[in-house]
Short mmCIF file of C-alpha atoms in Angstrom, two decimals:
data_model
loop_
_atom_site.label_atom_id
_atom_site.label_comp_id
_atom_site.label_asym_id
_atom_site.label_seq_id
_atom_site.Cartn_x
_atom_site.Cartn_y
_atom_site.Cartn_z
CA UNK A 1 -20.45 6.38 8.11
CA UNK A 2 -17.08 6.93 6.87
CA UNK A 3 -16.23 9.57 5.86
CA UNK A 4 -12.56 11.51 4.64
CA UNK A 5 -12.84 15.14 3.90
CA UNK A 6 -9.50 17.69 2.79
CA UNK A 7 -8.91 20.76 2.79
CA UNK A 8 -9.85 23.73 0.14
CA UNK A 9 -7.44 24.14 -3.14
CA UNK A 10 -4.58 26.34 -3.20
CA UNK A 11 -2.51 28.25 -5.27
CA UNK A 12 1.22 28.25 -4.65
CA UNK A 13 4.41 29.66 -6.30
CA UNK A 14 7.04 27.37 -8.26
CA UNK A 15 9.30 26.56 -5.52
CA UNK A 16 6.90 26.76 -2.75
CA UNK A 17 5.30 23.56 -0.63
CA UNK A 18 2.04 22.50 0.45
CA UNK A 19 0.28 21.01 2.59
CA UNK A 20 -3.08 19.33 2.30
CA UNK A 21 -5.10 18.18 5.19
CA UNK A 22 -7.67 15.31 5.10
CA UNK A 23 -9.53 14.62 8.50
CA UNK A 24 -11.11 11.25 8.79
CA UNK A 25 -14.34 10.40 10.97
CA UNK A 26 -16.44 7.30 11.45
CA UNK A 27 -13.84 5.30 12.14
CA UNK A 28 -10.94 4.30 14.01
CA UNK A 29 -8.59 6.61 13.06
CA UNK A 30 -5.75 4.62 13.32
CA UNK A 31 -6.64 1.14 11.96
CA UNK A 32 -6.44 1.94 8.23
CA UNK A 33 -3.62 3.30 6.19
CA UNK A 34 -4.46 6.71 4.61
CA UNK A 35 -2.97 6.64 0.81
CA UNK A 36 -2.58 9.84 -1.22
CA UNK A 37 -3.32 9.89 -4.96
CA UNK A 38 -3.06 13.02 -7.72
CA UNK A 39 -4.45 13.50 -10.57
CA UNK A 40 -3.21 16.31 -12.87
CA UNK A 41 -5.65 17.88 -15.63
CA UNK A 42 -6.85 15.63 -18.00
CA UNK A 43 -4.64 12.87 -16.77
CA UNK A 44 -5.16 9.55 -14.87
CA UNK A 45 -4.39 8.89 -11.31
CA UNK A 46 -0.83 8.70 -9.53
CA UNK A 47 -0.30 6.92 -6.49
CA UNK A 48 2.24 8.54 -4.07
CA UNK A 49 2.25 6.63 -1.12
CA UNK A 50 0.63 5.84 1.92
CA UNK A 51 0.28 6.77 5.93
CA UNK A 52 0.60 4.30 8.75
CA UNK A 53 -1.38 6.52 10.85
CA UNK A 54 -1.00 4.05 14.10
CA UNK A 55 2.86 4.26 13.60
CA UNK A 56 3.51 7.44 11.52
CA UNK A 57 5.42 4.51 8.85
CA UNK A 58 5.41 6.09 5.58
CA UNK A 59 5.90 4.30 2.33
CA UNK A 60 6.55 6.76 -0.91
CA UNK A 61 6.50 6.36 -4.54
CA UNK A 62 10.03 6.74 -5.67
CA UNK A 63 9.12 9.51 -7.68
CA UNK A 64 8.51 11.67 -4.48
CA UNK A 65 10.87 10.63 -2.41
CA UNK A 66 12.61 13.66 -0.94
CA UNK A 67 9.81 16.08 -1.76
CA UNK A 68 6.90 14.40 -0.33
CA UNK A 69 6.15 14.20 3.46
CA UNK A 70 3.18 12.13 4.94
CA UNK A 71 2.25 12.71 8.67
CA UNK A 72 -0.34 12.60 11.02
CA UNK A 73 -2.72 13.97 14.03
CA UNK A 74 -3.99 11.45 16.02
CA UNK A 75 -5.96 13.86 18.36
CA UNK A 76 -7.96 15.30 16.01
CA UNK A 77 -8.11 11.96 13.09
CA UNK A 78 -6.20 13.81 10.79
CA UNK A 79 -3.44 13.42 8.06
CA UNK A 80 -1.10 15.34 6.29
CA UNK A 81 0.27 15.78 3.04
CA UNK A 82 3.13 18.12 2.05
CA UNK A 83 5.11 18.51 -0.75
CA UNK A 84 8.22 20.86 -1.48
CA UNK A 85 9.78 22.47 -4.65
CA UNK A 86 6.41 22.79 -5.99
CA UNK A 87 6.58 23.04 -10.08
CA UNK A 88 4.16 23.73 -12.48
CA UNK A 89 3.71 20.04 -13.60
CA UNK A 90 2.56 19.36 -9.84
CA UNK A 91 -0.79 20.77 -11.02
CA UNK A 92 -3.26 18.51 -10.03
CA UNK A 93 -5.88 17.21 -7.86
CA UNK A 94 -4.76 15.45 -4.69
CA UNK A 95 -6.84 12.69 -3.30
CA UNK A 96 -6.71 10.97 0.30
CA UNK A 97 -8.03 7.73 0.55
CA UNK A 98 -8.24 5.25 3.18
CA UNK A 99 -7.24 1.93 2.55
CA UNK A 100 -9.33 -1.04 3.29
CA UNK A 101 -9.19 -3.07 6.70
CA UNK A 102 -6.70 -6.01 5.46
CA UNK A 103 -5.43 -4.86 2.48
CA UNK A 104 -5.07 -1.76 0.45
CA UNK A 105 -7.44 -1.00 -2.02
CA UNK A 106 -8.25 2.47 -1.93
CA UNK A 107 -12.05 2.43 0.09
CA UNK A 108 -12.62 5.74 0.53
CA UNK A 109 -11.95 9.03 -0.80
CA UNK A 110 -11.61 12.39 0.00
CA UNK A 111 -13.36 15.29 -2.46
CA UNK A 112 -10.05 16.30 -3.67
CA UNK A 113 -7.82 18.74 -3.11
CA UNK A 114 -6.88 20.98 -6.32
CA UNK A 115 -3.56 22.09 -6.39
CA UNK A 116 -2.25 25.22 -8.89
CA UNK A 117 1.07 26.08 -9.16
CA UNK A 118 1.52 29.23 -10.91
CA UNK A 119 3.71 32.19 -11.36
CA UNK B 1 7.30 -1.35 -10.63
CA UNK B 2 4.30 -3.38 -11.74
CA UNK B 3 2.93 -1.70 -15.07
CA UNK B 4 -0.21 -1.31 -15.55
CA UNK B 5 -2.16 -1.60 -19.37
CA UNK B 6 -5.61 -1.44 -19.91
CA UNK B 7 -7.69 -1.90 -23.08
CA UNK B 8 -9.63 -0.20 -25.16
CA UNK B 9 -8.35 3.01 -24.55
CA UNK B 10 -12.03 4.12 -25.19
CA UNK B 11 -15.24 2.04 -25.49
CA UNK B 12 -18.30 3.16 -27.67
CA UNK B 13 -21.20 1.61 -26.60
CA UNK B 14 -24.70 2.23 -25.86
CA UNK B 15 -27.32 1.55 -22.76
CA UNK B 16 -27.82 -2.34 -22.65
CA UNK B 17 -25.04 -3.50 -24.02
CA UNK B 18 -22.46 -5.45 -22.38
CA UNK B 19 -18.74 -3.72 -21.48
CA UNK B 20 -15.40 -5.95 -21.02
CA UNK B 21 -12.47 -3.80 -19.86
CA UNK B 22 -9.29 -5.19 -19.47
CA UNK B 23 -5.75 -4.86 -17.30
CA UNK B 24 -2.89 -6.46 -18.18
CA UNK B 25 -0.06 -6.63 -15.25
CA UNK B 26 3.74 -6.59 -16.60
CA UNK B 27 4.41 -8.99 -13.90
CA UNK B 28 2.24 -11.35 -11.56
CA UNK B 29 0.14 -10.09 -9.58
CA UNK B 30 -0.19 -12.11 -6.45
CA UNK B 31 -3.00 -12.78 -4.64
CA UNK B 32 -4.97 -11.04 -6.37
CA UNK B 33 -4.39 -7.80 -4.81
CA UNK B 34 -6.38 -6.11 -7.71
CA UNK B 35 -8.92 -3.39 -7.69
CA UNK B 36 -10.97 -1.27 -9.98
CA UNK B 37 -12.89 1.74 -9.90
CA UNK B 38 -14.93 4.20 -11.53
CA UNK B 39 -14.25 8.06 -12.17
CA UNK B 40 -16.93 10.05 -13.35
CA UNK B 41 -15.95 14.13 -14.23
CA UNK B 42 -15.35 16.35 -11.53
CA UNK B 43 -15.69 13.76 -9.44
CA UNK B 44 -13.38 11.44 -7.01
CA UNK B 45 -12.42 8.10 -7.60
CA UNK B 46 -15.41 5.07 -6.55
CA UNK B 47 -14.32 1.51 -5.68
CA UNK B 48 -16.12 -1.06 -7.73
CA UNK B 49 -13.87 -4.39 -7.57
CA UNK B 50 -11.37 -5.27 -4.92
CA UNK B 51 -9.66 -8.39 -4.63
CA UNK B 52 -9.98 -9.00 -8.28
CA UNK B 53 -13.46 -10.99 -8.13
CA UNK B 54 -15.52 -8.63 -5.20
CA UNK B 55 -17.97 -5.98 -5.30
CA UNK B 56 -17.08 -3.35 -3.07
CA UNK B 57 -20.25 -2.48 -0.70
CA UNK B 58 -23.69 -0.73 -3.08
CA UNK B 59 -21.90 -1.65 -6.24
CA UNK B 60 -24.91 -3.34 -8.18
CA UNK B 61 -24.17 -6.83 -9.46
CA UNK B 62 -23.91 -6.07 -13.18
CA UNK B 63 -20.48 -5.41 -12.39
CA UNK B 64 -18.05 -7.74 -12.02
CA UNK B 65 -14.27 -8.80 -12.21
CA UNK B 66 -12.40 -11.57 -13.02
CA UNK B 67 -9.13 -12.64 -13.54
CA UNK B 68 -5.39 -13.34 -11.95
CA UNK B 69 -1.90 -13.30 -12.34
CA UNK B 70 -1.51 -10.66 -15.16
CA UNK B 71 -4.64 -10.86 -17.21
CA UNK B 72 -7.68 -9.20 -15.33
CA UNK B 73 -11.26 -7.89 -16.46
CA UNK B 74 -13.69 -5.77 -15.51
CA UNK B 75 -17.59 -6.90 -16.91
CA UNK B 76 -20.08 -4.88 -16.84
CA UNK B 77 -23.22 -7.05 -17.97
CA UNK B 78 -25.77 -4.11 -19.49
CA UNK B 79 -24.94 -0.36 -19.43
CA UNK B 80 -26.88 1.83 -17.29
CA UNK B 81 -26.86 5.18 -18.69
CA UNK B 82 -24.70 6.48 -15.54
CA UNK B 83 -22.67 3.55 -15.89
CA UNK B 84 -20.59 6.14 -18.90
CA UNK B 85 -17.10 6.95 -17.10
CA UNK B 86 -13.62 6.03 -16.85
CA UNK B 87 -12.37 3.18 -15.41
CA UNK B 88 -9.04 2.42 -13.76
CA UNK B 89 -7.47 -0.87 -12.85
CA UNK B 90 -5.04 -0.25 -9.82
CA UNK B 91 -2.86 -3.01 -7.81
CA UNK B 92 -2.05 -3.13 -3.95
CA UNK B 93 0.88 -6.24 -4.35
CA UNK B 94 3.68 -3.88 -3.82
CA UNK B 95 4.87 -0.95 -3.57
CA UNK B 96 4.58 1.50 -5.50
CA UNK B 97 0.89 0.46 -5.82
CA UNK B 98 -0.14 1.74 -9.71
CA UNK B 99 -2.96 1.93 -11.81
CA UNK B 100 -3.24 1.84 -14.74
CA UNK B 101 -3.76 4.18 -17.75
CA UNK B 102 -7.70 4.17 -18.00
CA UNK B 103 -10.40 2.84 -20.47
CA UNK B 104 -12.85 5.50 -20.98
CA UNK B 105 -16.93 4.27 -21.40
CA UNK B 106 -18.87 6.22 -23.75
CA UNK B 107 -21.83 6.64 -26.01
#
């Protein structure tokens, strides 16, 4: 069965980047974009953009361009998620999801990621 | 940017009764590249409705969607008591792919 499963929560620094892991099995790794989706506390959900992981293509929400970095491990089914200049109102829950096989509703999710970003 | 607007910002209902949730699209939508899903707290995301109109795979049939161009809906025919969550509209036409605000189902 499918499955998508990220990495543990962090705390980080204003100023400082993460980087959030989510390592897909059950599947062909590379046949279905992987999209990444936050959430901050209390809020609804914010796309951010989405992995080609057969090409490396990237496509970002305009409102992360610059900060945000998508990238990928073939070897090991895995993709990546940084993002720079962290601020406090980057709180939130990250989400990977995989998109479907023609189109890109967002099929299956990761636990979630929770990010804090404190002083 | 396609904006997103769904209504009722909050349903009250109660077990049995029927639920209509709708999205509004500020622009077309085309091909009905729409989806919908459930969030339930402390929990991730669930796909319900893809494609505007199908059930995404173990999503009982009491759900359903309807809909196109900029005026969708989300059904669901009698409230199971675990069917009490939020639910978010999202489109996949083009980039960047939004959702929108929420409607949140409660007793």
């Amino acid at each position: 069965q499918v499955q998508v499963v990220q990495s543990g929560a962090e705390l980080k620094k204003p100023g400082a980047s993460v980087k959030i892991s989510c390592k897909a099995s059950g599947y062909t790794f590379t046949a279905n974009y992987m999209h990444w989706v936050r959430q901050a506390p209390g809020q609804g959900l914010e796309w951010m953009g989405w992995l080609n992981p057969n090409t490396g293509g990237t496509n970002y929400a305009q409102k992360f361009q610059g900060r945000v970095t998508m990238t990928r491990e073939t070897s090991v089914s895995t993709a990546y998620m940084e993002l720079t200049s962290l601020r406090s109102d980057d709180t939130a829950v990250y989400y990977c999801a995989r998109g479907g096989d023609y189109k890109e509703f967002l099929q299956h999710w990761g636990q979630g990621t929770l990010v804090t970003v404190s002083s | 940017e396609i904006v997103l607007t769904q209504s009722p910002g909050t349903l009250s209902l109660s077990p049995g009764e029927r639920a209509t949730l709708s999205c509004r699209a500020s622009q077309s939508v085309d091909s009905t590249y729409l989806a919908w899903y459930q969030q339930k707290p402390g929990q991730a995301p669930r796909l319900l409705i893809y494609d505007a109109t199908n059930r995404a795979t173990g999503i009982p049939d009491r759900f359903s969607g309807s809909g196109s161009g900029t005026d969708f809906t989300l059904t669901i025919s009698r409230l199971e008591p675990e069917d009490f969550a939020v639910y978010y509209c999202q489109h996949y036409d083009s980039s960047p792919f939004t959702f929108g605000p929420g409607t949140k189902v409660d007793i």
